[in-house]
Each structure stands twice: as C-alpha cells, then as structure tokens.
Amino acid sequence: MESDYGLPRDLSHLQLARSLYKPELPPCLQGTTVRVEFGDATTALDTAGANAISQSFPHTYGQPLAHFLRATSNVPDAQIISDHPAIRVGLVFCGRQSPGGHNVVWGLHEALKIHNPQSTLLGFLGGSEGLFAQRTLQITDDVLATYKNQGGYDLLGRTKDQIRSGDQVNAAMAACNTLKLDGLVIVGGVTSNTDAAYLAEKFHQSQCPTKVVGVPVTLNGDLKNQFVEANVGFDTVCKVGSQLISNLCTDAFSAEKYYYFVRLMGQKASHVALECSLQSHPNMVILAEEVVASKLTIFDITKQICDAVQARAEKEKYHGVILLPEGLIESIPEVNALLQEIHRFLRLGISVDKISSRLSPWASALFQFFPPFIREELLLNPESGESAQLSQIETEKLLAVLVEAEMSKRLKEGTYKGKKFTPICHFMGYQARGSLPSKFDCDYAYVLGHICYHMLSAGLNGYMATVTNLKESLEHWRCGAAPITAMMSVKDYGRASGSMTIGKPVIHHATVDLRGKVYELLKQNATKFLMDDVYRNPGPLQFDGPGADSRTVSLLIQDLDYMGRIKELNMYLDKVRSIVKPGCSQDILKAALSAMSSVTDILSVMSSPTNGSI
C-alpha cells in the first residue's frame, strides 16, 4: 500500500481546476523575512490545574504568545529573522482525514522553498505508524501537483493512534534523530495536538534538537478555545452535510409521508449537528450537550420526538427531518452506564456471548429492551480513547424504531389520529469528510502550513499554529502561535453522570456552549424550524462567485479574535505607562490607582478557580 502514496491522481475537470487555484497569504506572512513579536508568558486554560500542568511540562509551560508581523510593521521589540539556513522538516497526519489537510503540506512546502530552496519536507507514510517505522516520502512540487486543494489524506495516509506510550515517544524521537529533522509537524485534532505537547516536552528533556508543532485539523470542530477559532475541515463538512440534509428536507416536503432520521459526525461534541441545523433548518436536532444538561433518558428523547410528530400531525404534516450527532448514545445517562459495564467486561477478556449474563440487573434489563442490532453494536470493543465505536452504533435507527413503536401505540389507543409514521434512516459522515475542501478550508490550511515554517524559523517548540479574526477577509487575518500547554486542563467531567475525574493534562474536546450565542440562535428558531418547514438549501460547495467566501454560521456570530484583543490590551497598558510617569500630577496618579484597583479586583474574582469561569 505504501507504494501507492503520493502517486499522481487522475483528476476530473473540476479537480484539475481546483488544483490550479492558488490561495493568497495574509500580509504578515508575505516576503522572505520572518518578523515575530513575543507577548507575555501564558498561563493554563485551567487555572486550578496550572500547577499540575507546569509540573508535567517544566520546559514548555508558560511560554509566550507569538505574533507574526508584516514587513512594514513598526514594533521595536519584534524579532527579525532574515537568515534562513536549509532545514529538514517531517509532517505526519494523525486522526481522521479532514478536508484541507493536503493544503497544510502544500503551504509548509512552499514556505520552506521560498526561504531556502535547499530545505526538505518529508511526509511520514501511514500516519504515526509510519513515523515510528521511519517510512517517508519526500515532498516535491511534482508530488504535490495533483493534491493541491484536494480532499482526503491519500497523499500520505493517516492513523488515529496516539503517540503517548513510552515506546511510541521513543520511536518518534529515534525517527527524528535518525532523519536529522529540525522540525516535526503534527496535523490533527484534540488528541494529536495533546500528543504534540508531550513530544515537545520529552524532546526538550532529552536534548533532541527537533522542534514539535501542531496544526488544528479536525472535521468535528471540537478543538476550539481562546486561541483556536476554527478547525480545518469543519467548514467543508458542514457545508456538504447541509446540502445533503436540505435535499432530504425537500424530498420529505415533496412526498409528505417520510421522517428522515440523520446521524452526523461528532463523537464528543455536537458542533456539526448544530451548524448543519443553522444552515439547512431541519425540523429538529437533538444535541448531546442538551441530553447531558437535562439528564434525558432514552425514553425522554423518544417522547420528545413523538410529541413533535404528533404536534405536526395536528397541522396535517406527516413528514420531517431530525438530526442527531453520533455521540448522542454515550450522552444518555443509563446507556452510558451500560456501556461502562460492557467495556469493563471486555477489558477483563470476557467473551462477547457471555457479557449479557454478567450485567447488573438494571443494565441487563436495559440491554434486553434494546433491539438485537443495537445489542450487537453496544458489544463492540471500545476505541483507543475508551469511547464506544460510535460510528458503528446506529442511534438514528434505534430512535426510529422506538418512535415508530410509540406512535403505533398512540394510534391504537386513539391518542394519535394521524397517518402511519414512516421513518427512513441515514448516517452522513464519510460522504462529507472525503469532499473537495471549501475555499475557506483551502485558504486556512495553506496559511497554517506557512505559519508552521515561521514557527520553526523562530525556534518554537510545543506550539500550535493559530489564525484569528477568521470571519473577516483574508487580508485581515492575524497569524501567530500559542503554547499548547495554555490550552490544557486536568479536569474531565463525565458526560452522562456529571462526575469529575482527575487525569493527565490534556486538551479537552470543546462541547457546544449551551449559554453561547450559537446555541441561543438555534433555540430562538427551534419552534419555527419544527412547525413551519422553513427548509433552507445552501446548495453545493461554491469555489467562485456567490457563496464562495461564505463562513460557517457559528464562526460569524461568535465574538472571537482573542489574539487581537491581547495585543489591544497591551497597547492600553503601554499608554497607561506612558501617561502615568514619575512627575505626573496627583490627580492623574489618583485616577490611575482607582481605576486599576477596580479592574484588578474584578479580574481577580473572575479568574478565581471557584468562580466557574474556566
């Protein structure tokens, strides 16, 4: 299989046209001189766990933010790097393929060659296993020719394995030493970038010269925090998924007799389901975060859907579209507890055919209540992250069966007087993640690739490439890098029970904020979506003309640009220092002291670990 990686593609006319598209660079990345401004030292996202994080990362914790500046910027303290010796860089795809990943490779390769044509980029074949085995492909213009702006990870292949055990870390370090790599770029999501942080720390401790940096690429959109506004792939997946969903909405409206149950990707968070709802306006969406917050049982969810079907039937509407994330099943408290029992027996080596007889009485009753196909799927071995094989559990089919049974019961009892309920089920995951990337994801990934070079040129280790102000046009994007440790926490809240466990510092999956503006927009429109059939068709991906430069709804309505605000705050602090100098009047000094005292008191309360603001 390795011999197939990097082979020229047989491109369609559209693919060929996309391969010729050349993304632009923001002003701060143009030219052959790297200008970097270092900000203040960072702290941890989890202030309560800052001590534990600093102990786990004594060499890479507390590093400053880095801002890359345009050539014309007038920042006296900026570091100007004009000497660019030839370097060797390795890149590995980790996690599931995400549209736009190839453009990270392209952007990095181009940046390397712009600054020194003698530099080398090596792609590891087959993901982390290729890294451990030192299987590489040298990236050249010819190799990249048919992969620019294309979907998939088939240039290099991928893996979802972690790089965390002692043997894995040592194998990665041995590969970097043997190949004489100056930098290692890890492309992936939450788990992969957590691994990048641990590698960076270990490499520093072992005096390995390779610098490790990460890139936020994951279609689930759950690698979000104050530094990371969006993930490469999320824009594409939501646009493609929304078009498919809107087609089903139109079909349901036309036939007036089907209910479509659609399961979407999103194992730990429901961002894809939420965004697709805002783009296509289906009748109903059930978010895992809502289920956790309200502690809804499988019977609560079934009743919620049945009541919605009955309400629509009273308006003589016998069709609809219902969305749910693949992680929904794990968010239901009693199902989550059942899965924990099953997984414990699997870890003990109990054979699958004997597990049902060993379950506790309540778990056994729930297990037997489920249809046979769900029982088989619940018994599958968990994935490496201890999560169930959510892509294999047909939650949409389970809910369709339960709702159909309840509606038949209501029809028989006379409490429901409408037509027979007819469900049709779909799982939409792979159809979207293999798509040609949107223009946004092409541009974003390409820019992140260039930033990776700037990070390595500045000697950064344990950082993630960042771009903020993404909802604005590309010339206004702010490019920088943030220490990965600043995104970490050690608290992990159980999804179903609300219990807390303490573990190793990691980046945690960002779930849908039920108090945020994006969810608020959904709730404002929930009744209209349910009852009025205001279906919206965003159409297929557009690469030119109307819609080509659109952004996801969630990106547009959020109040972001954290890095820009950090810089703005520093400007105000500098102004205060320039005004309040020895020799200023008593009135100025008193006003400054009063204002700063008030601000300090407020911020101290807000940043307290007991305030719940972390």
CSV table of N, CA and C in Angstrom, one decimal, residues 349-478:
chain,number,residue,atom,x,y,z
A,349,GLY,N,-11.5,-9.4,29.4
A,349,GLY,CA,-11.4,-10.6,28.5
A,349,GLY,C,-12.6,-11.5,28.4
A,350,ILE,N,-13.7,-11.0,29.0
A,350,ILE,CA,-14.9,-11.8,29.0
A,350,ILE,C,-15.4,-11.9,27.5
A,351,SER,N,-15.8,-13.1,27.0
A,351,SER,CA,-16.2,-13.2,25.7
A,351,SER,C,-17.6,-12.5,25.5
A,352,VAL,N,-17.8,-12.0,24.3
A,352,VAL,CA,-19.0,-11.2,24.0
A,352,VAL,C,-20.3,-12.0,24.3
A,353,ASP,N,-20.3,-13.2,24.0
A,353,ASP,CA,-21.5,-14.0,24.2
A,353,ASP,C,-21.9,-14.3,25.6
A,354,LYS,N,-21.0,-13.9,26.6
A,354,LYS,CA,-21.2,-14.2,28.0
A,354,LYS,C,-21.5,-12.9,28.8
A,355,ILE,N,-21.2,-11.8,28.1
A,355,ILE,CA,-21.3,-10.5,28.8
A,355,ILE,C,-22.8,-10.2,29.3
A,356,SER,N,-23.7,-10.5,28.5
A,356,SER,CA,-25.1,-10.1,28.8
A,356,SER,C,-25.6,-10.8,30.1
A,357,SER,N,-25.1,-12.0,30.4
A,357,SER,CA,-25.4,-12.7,31.6
A,357,SER,C,-24.7,-12.2,32.8
A,358,ARG,N,-23.7,-11.4,32.7
A,358,ARG,CA,-22.9,-10.9,33.8
A,358,ARG,C,-23.3,-9.4,34.2
A,359,LEU,N,-24.2,-8.8,33.4
A,359,LEU,CA,-24.6,-7.5,33.6
A,359,LEU,C,-25.4,-7.4,34.9
A,360,SER,N,-25.3,-6.2,35.6
A,360,SER,CA,-26.2,-6.0,36.8
A,360,SER,C,-27.6,-6.0,36.3
A,361,PRO,N,-28.5,-6.2,37.3
A,361,PRO,CA,-30.0,-6.4,36.9
A,361,PRO,C,-30.5,-5.2,36.1
A,362,TRP,N,-30.3,-4.0,36.5
A,362,TRP,CA,-30.8,-2.9,35.7
A,362,TRP,C,-30.2,-2.8,34.4
A,363,ALA,N,-28.9,-3.0,34.3
A,363,ALA,CA,-28.2,-2.9,33.0
A,363,ALA,C,-28.7,-4.1,32.1
A,364,SER,N,-28.9,-5.2,32.6
A,364,SER,CA,-29.4,-6.4,31.9
A,364,SER,C,-30.8,-6.1,31.3
A,365,ALA,N,-31.6,-5.4,32.1
A,365,ALA,CA,-33.0,-5.1,31.7
A,365,ALA,C,-33.0,-4.1,30.5
A,366,LEU,N,-32.1,-3.1,30.6
A,366,LEU,CA,-32.0,-2.1,29.6
A,366,LEU,C,-31.4,-2.8,28.3
A,367,PHE,N,-30.4,-3.6,28.5
A,367,PHE,CA,-29.8,-4.3,27.3
A,367,PHE,C,-30.8,-5.2,26.6
A,368,GLN,N,-31.6,-5.9,27.3
A,368,GLN,CA,-32.6,-6.8,26.7
A,368,GLN,C,-33.8,-5.9,26.1
A,369,PHE,N,-34.0,-4.7,26.6
A,369,PHE,CA,-35.0,-3.9,26.0
A,369,PHE,C,-34.6,-3.4,24.6
A,370,PHE,N,-33.3,-3.3,24.3
A,370,PHE,CA,-32.9,-2.8,23.0
A,370,PHE,C,-33.1,-3.8,21.9
A,371,PRO,N,-33.3,-3.3,20.7
A,371,PRO,CA,-33.4,-4.3,19.6
A,371,PRO,C,-32.1,-5.0,19.4
A,372,PRO,N,-32.1,-6.2,18.8
A,372,PRO,CA,-30.9,-7.1,18.6
A,372,PRO,C,-29.8,-6.3,17.9
A,373,PHE,N,-30.1,-5.5,16.9
A,373,PHE,CA,-29.0,-4.9,16.2
A,373,PHE,C,-28.2,-3.9,17.1
A,374,ILE,N,-28.9,-3.3,18.0
A,374,ILE,CA,-28.2,-2.3,18.9
A,374,ILE,C,-27.4,-3.1,20.0
A,375,ARG,N,-27.9,-4.2,20.4
A,375,ARG,CA,-27.2,-5.1,21.4
A,375,ARG,C,-25.8,-5.5,20.8
A,376,GLU,N,-25.9,-5.9,19.5
A,376,GLU,CA,-24.6,-6.3,18.9
A,376,GLU,C,-23.6,-5.2,18.8
A,377,GLU,N,-24.1,-4.0,18.5
A,377,GLU,CA,-23.3,-2.8,18.3
A,377,GLU,C,-22.7,-2.3,19.6
A,378,LEU,N,-23.5,-2.4,20.7
A,378,LEU,CA,-23.0,-2.0,22.0
A,378,LEU,C,-21.9,-2.9,22.5
A,379,LEU,N,-21.8,-4.1,22.0
A,379,LEU,CA,-20.8,-5.1,22.5
A,379,LEU,C,-19.5,-5.0,21.7
A,380,LEU,N,-19.4,-4.1,20.8
A,380,LEU,CA,-18.2,-3.9,20.1
A,380,LEU,C,-17.1,-3.3,21.0
A,381,ASN,N,-15.9,-3.7,20.8
A,381,ASN,CA,-14.7,-3.3,21.6
A,381,ASN,C,-14.6,-1.7,21.5
A,382,PRO,N,-14.3,-1.1,22.6
A,382,PRO,CA,-14.2,0.4,22.6
A,382,PRO,C,-13.0,0.8,21.8
A,383,GLU,N,-13.0,2.1,21.3
A,383,GLU,CA,-11.8,2.6,20.6
A,383,GLU,C,-10.7,2.9,21.6
A,384,SER,N,-9.6,3.4,21.1
A,384,SER,CA,-8.4,3.6,21.9
A,384,SER,C,-8.6,4.6,23.0
A,385,GLY,N,-9.6,5.6,22.8
A,385,GLY,CA,-9.9,6.6,23.8
A,385,GLY,C,-10.9,6.2,24.8
A,386,GLU,N,-11.2,4.8,24.9
A,386,GLU,CA,-12.2,4.3,25.8
A,386,GLU,C,-13.6,4.7,25.4
A,387,SER,N,-13.8,5.3,24.3
A,387,SER,CA,-15.2,5.6,23.8
A,387,SER,C,-15.7,4.4,23.0
A,388,ALA,N,-17.0,4.2,23.0
A,388,ALA,CA,-17.6,3.2,22.2
A,388,ALA,C,-17.4,3.5,20.7
A,389,GLN,N,-17.5,2.5,19.9
A,389,GLN,CA,-17.4,2.6,18.4
A,389,GLN,C,-18.7,3.3,17.9
A,390,LEU,N,-18.7,4.7,18.1
A,390,LEU,CA,-19.9,5.4,17.9
A,390,LEU,C,-20.3,5.4,16.4
A,391,SER,N,-19.4,5.4,15.5
A,391,SER,CA,-19.7,5.4,14.1
A,391,SER,C,-20.5,4.1,13.7
A,392,GLN,N,-20.3,3.1,14.6
A,392,GLN,CA,-21.0,1.8,14.3
A,392,GLN,C,-22.3,1.6,15.0
A,393,ILE,N,-22.6,2.5,15.9
A,393,ILE,CA,-23.9,2.3,16.7
A,393,ILE,C,-24.9,3.1,16.0
A,394,GLU,N,-26.0,2.5,15.5
A,394,GLU,CA,-27.0,3.1,14.7
A,394,GLU,C,-28.1,3.8,15.6
A,395,THR,N,-27.7,4.9,16.2
A,395,THR,CA,-28.6,5.6,17.1
A,395,THR,C,-29.8,6.1,16.4
A,396,GLU,N,-29.6,6.5,15.1
A,396,GLU,CA,-30.8,7.0,14.4
A,396,GLU,C,-31.8,5.9,14.1
A,397,LYS,N,-31.3,4.7,13.9
A,397,LYS,CA,-32.2,3.6,13.7
A,397,LYS,C,-32.9,3.2,15.0
A,398,LEU,N,-32.2,3.2,16.1
A,398,LEU,CA,-32.7,2.9,17.4
A,398,LEU,C,-33.9,3.9,17.7
A,399,LEU,N,-33.7,5.1,17.5
A,399,LEU,CA,-34.7,6.1,17.8
A,399,LEU,C,-35.9,6.0,16.9
A,400,ALA,N,-35.6,5.7,15.6
A,400,ALA,CA,-36.7,5.5,14.7
A,400,ALA,C,-37.6,4.3,15.1
A,401,VAL,N,-36.9,3.2,15.5
A,401,VAL,CA,-37.7,2.0,15.9
A,401,VAL,C,-38.5,2.4,17.2
A,402,LEU,N,-37.9,3.1,18.1
A,402,LEU,CA,-38.7,3.4,19.4
A,402,LEU,C,-39.8,4.4,19.1
A,403,VAL,N,-39.6,5.3,18.3
A,403,VAL,CA,-40.6,6.3,18.0
A,403,VAL,C,-41.7,5.7,17.2
A,404,GLU,N,-41.4,4.8,16.2
A,404,GLU,CA,-42.4,4.1,15.4
A,404,GLU,C,-43.3,3.2,16.3
A,405,ALA,N,-42.7,2.6,17.3
A,405,ALA,CA,-43.4,1.7,18.2
A,405,ALA,C,-44.4,2.6,19.1
A,406,GLU,N,-43.9,3.7,19.6
A,406,GLU,CA,-44.7,4.6,20.4
A,406,GLU,C,-45.8,5.2,19.6
A,407,MET,N,-45.6,5.6,18.4
A,407,MET,CA,-46.6,6.2,17.6
A,407,MET,C,-47.7,5.2,17.2
A,408,SER,N,-47.3,4.0,17.0
A,408,SER,CA,-48.2,2.9,16.7
A,408,SER,C,-49.1,2.6,17.9
A,409,LYS,N,-48.5,2.7,19.1
A,409,LYS,CA,-49.2,2.5,20.3
A,409,LYS,C,-50.3,3.6,20.5
A,410,ARG,N,-49.8,4.9,20.3
A,410,ARG,CA,-50.7,6.0,20.4
A,410,ARG,C,-51.9,5.9,19.4
A,411,LEU,N,-51.6,5.5,18.2
A,411,LEU,CA,-52.6,5.3,17.1
A,411,LEU,C,-53.6,4.3,17.6
A,412,LYS,N,-53.1,3.2,18.2
A,412,LYS,CA,-54.0,2.1,18.6
A,412,LYS,C,-54.9,2.6,19.8
A,413,GLU,N,-54.3,3.4,20.7
A,413,GLU,CA,-55.0,3.9,21.8
A,413,GLU,C,-56.0,5.0,21.5
A,414,GLY,N,-55.8,5.6,20.3
A,414,GLY,CA,-56.6,6.7,19.9
A,414,GLY,C,-56.1,8.1,20.3
A,415,THR,N,-55.0,8.1,21.0
A,415,THR,CA,-54.4,9.4,21.4
A,415,THR,C,-53.7,10.1,20.2
A,416,TYR,N,-53.4,9.4,19.2
A,416,TYR,CA,-52.8,10.0,18.0
A,416,TYR,C,-53.8,9.5,16.8
A,417,LYS,N,-54.2,10.5,16.0
A,417,LYS,CA,-55.2,10.2,15.0
A,417,LYS,C,-54.7,10.5,13.6
A,418,GLY,N,-53.3,10.6,13.5
A,418,GLY,CA,-52.7,10.9,12.2
A,418,GLY,C,-52.4,9.7,11.3
A,419,LYS,N,-51.7,9.9,10.3
A,419,LYS,CA,-51.3,8.8,9.4
A,419,LYS,C,-50.2,8.0,10.0
A,420,LYS,N,-49.9,6.8,9.5
A,420,LYS,CA,-48.9,5.9,10.0
A,420,LYS,C,-47.5,6.6,9.9
A,421,PHE,N,-46.7,6.5,10.9
A,421,PHE,CA,-45.4,7.1,11.0
A,421,PHE,C,-44.4,6.2,10.2
A,422,THR,N,-43.7,6.8,9.2
A,422,THR,CA,-42.8,6.1,8.4
A,422,THR,C,-41.4,6.7,8.4
A,423,PRO,N,-40.4,6.1,9.1
A,423,PRO,CA,-39.1,6.6,9.2
A,423,PRO,C,-38.1,6.1,8.2
A,424,ILE,N,-37.1,6.9,7.8
A,424,ILE,CA,-36.0,6.5,6.9
A,424,ILE,C,-34.8,7.0,7.6
A,425,CYS,N,-33.8,6.1,7.7
A,425,CYS,CA,-32.5,6.4,8.4
A,425,CYS,C,-31.3,6.6,7.5
A,426,HIS,N,-30.5,7.6,7.9
A,426,HIS,CA,-29.2,7.9,7.2
A,426,HIS,C,-28.1,8.2,8.2
A,427,PHE,N,-26.9,7.7,7.9
A,427,PHE,CA,-25.7,8.1,8.6
A,427,PHE,C,-24.8,8.9,7.6
A,428,MET,N,-24.7,10.2,7.9
A,428,MET,CA,-23.9,11.1,7.0
A,428,MET,C,-22.6,11.4,7.6
A,429,GLY,N,-21.5,10.7,7.3
A,429,GLY,CA,-20.2,11.0,7.8
A,429,GLY,C,-19.2,11.0,6.7
A,430,TYR,N,-19.0,9.9,6.2
A,430,TYR,CA,-17.9,9.7,5.2
A,430,TYR,C,-18.2,10.4,3.9
A,431,GLN,N,-19.5,10.7,3.6
A,431,GLN,CA,-19.9,11.4,2.4
A,431,GLN,C,-19.3,12.8,2.4
A,432,ALA,N,-19.2,13.4,3.6
A,432,ALA,CA,-18.7,14.8,3.7
A,432,ALA,C,-17.2,14.9,3.9
A,433,ARG,N,-16.6,14.0,4.7
A,433,ARG,CA,-15.2,14.2,5.1
A,433,ARG,C,-14.3,13.9,3.9
A,434,GLY,N,-14.7,13.2,2.9
A,434,GLY,CA,-13.9,13.0,1.7
A,434,GLY,C,-14.1,14.0,0.6
A,435,SER,N,-14.8,15.1,0.9
A,435,SER,CA,-15.1,16.1,-0.1
A,435,SER,C,-13.9,16.9,-0.5
A,436,LEU,N,-14.0,17.5,-1.7
A,436,LEU,CA,-13.1,18.6,-2.0
A,436,LEU,C,-13.3,19.7,-1.0
A,437,PRO,N,-12.2,20.2,-0.5
A,437,PRO,CA,-12.3,21.3,0.6
A,437,PRO,C,-12.9,22.6,0.1
A,438,SER,N,-13.6,23.2,0.9
A,438,SER,CA,-14.2,24.5,0.6
A,438,SER,C,-13.1,25.5,0.4
A,439,LYS,N,-13.4,26.7,-0.2
A,439,LYS,CA,-12.4,27.7,-0.5
A,439,LYS,C,-11.8,28.2,0.9
A,440,PHE,N,-12.7,28.3,1.9
A,440,PHE,CA,-12.2,28.7,3.2
A,440,PHE,C,-11.2,27.7,3.8
A,441,ASP,N,-11.5,26.4,3.7
A,441,ASP,CA,-10.6,25.4,4.2
A,441,ASP,C,-9.3,25.3,3.4
A,442,CYS,N,-9.4,25.5,2.1
A,442,CYS,CA,-8.2,25.6,1.3
A,442,CYS,C,-7.3,26.7,1.7
A,443,ASP,N,-7.8,27.9,1.9
A,443,ASP,CA,-7.1,29.1,2.3
A,443,ASP,C,-6.5,28.9,3.7
A,444,TYR,N,-7.4,28.5,4.6
A,444,TYR,CA,-7.0,28.4,6.0
A,444,TYR,C,-5.9,27.4,6.2
A,445,ALA,N,-6.0,26.2,5.6
A,445,ALA,CA,-5.0,25.2,5.7
A,445,ALA,C,-3.6,25.6,5.1
A,446,TYR,N,-3.7,26.3,4.0
A,446,TYR,CA,-2.5,26.8,3.3
A,446,TYR,C,-1.8,27.8,4.2
A,447,VAL,N,-2.5,28.7,4.8
A,447,VAL,CA,-1.9,29.7,5.6
A,447,VAL,C,-1.3,29.0,6.9
A,448,LEU,N,-2.0,28.1,7.5
A,448,LEU,CA,-1.4,27.3,8.6
A,448,LEU,C,-0.1,26.6,8.3
A,449,GLY,N,0.0,26.1,7.0
A,449,GLY,CA,1.2,25.5,6.6
A,449,GLY,C,2.4,26.5,6.6
A,450,HIS,N,2.1,27.7,6.1
A,450,HIS,CA,3.1,28.7,6.1
A,450,HIS,C,3.5,29.1,7.5
A,451,ILE,N,2.5,29.2,8.4
A,451,ILE,CA,2.8,29.5,9.8
A,451,ILE,C,3.7,28.5,10.4
A,452,CYS,N,3.6,27.2,10.1
A,452,CYS,CA,4.4,26.2,10.6
A,452,CYS,C,5.9,26.5,10.4
A,453,TYR,N,6.2,27.0,9.1
A,453,TYR,CA,7.6,27.4,8.9
A,453,TYR,C,8.0,28.5,9.7
A,454,HIS,N,7.2,29.5,9.9
A,454,HIS,CA,7.5,30.7,10.7
A,454,HIS,C,7.8,30.3,12.1
A,455,MET,N,7.0,29.3,12.6
A,455,MET,CA,7.2,28.8,14.0
A,455,MET,C,8.5,28.2,14.1
A,456,LEU,N,8.9,27.3,13.2
A,456,LEU,CA,10.2,26.6,13.3
A,456,LEU,C,11.3,27.6,13.1
A,457,SER,N,11.2,28.5,12.2
A,457,SER,CA,12.2,29.5,12.0
A,457,SER,C,12.5,30.3,13.3
A,458,ALA,N,11.4,30.5,14.0
A,458,ALA,CA,11.5,31.3,15.3
A,458,ALA,C,12.0,30.4,16.5
A,459,GLY,N,12.2,29.1,16.2
A,459,GLY,CA,12.6,28.2,17.2
A,459,GLY,C,11.6,27.7,18.2
A,460,LEU,N,10.3,27.8,17.8
A,460,LEU,CA,9.2,27.5,18.8
A,460,LEU,C,9.1,26.0,18.9
A,461,ASN,N,8.8,25.5,20.1
A,461,ASN,CA,8.6,24.1,20.4
A,461,ASN,C,7.5,23.9,21.3
A,462,GLY,N,6.5,23.0,21.0
A,462,GLY,CA,5.3,22.9,21.8
A,462,GLY,C,4.3,23.9,21.6
A,463,TYR,N,4.2,24.4,20.4
A,463,TYR,CA,3.2,25.4,20.0
A,463,TYR,C,2.3,24.9,19.0
A,464,MET,N,1.1,25.6,18.9
A,464,MET,CA,0.1,25.3,17.8
A,464,MET,C,0.0,26.5,16.9
A,465,ALA,N,-0.1,26.3,15.6
A,465,ALA,CA,-0.3,27.4,14.7
A,465,ALA,C,-1.7,27.9,14.8
A,466,THR,N,-1.8,29.3,14.8
A,466,THR,CA,-3.1,29.9,15.1
A,466,THR,C,-3.4,31.0,14.1
A,467,VAL,N,-4.6,31.1,13.7
A,467,VAL,CA,-5.1,32.3,12.9
A,467,VAL,C,-6.4,32.8,13.6
A,468,THR,N,-6.4,34.1,13.9
A,468,THR,CA,-7.6,34.7,14.4
A,468,THR,C,-8.2,35.8,13.5
A,469,ASN,N,-9.4,36.2,13.9
A,469,ASN,CA,-10.1,37.2,13.1
A,469,ASN,C,-10.5,36.5,11.7
A,470,LEU,N,-10.8,35.2,11.8
A,470,LEU,CA,-11.1,34.4,10.6
A,470,LEU,C,-12.4,34.8,9.9
A,471,LYS,N,-13.3,35.4,10.6
A,471,LYS,CA,-14.6,35.8,10.0
A,471,LYS,C,-14.4,37.0,9.0
A,472,GLU,N,-13.3,37.7,9.1
A,472,GLU,CA,-13.0,38.8,8.2
A,472,GLU,C,-12.3,38.2,7.0
A,473,SER,N,-12.1,39.1,6.0
A,473,SER,CA,-11.4,38.7,4.8
A,473,SER,C,-10.0,38.4,5.1
A,474,LEU,N,-9.4,37.6,4.2
A,474,LEU,CA,-8.0,37.0,4.5
A,474,LEU,C,-7.0,38.1,4.8
A,475,GLU,N,-7.0,39.2,4.1
A,475,GLU,CA,-6.0,40.2,4.4
A,475,GLU,C,-6.0,40.8,5.8
A,476,HIS,N,-7.1,40.5,6.6
A,476,HIS,CA,-7.2,40.9,7.9
A,476,HIS,C,-7.0,39.8,9.0
A,477,TRP,N,-6.6,38.6,8.5
A,477,TRP,CA,-6.3,37.5,9.4
A,477,TRP,C,-5.1,37.8,10.2
A,478,ARG,N,-5.1,37.4,11.5
A,478,ARG,CA,-3.9,37.6,12.3
A,478,ARG,C,-3.3,36.2,12.6
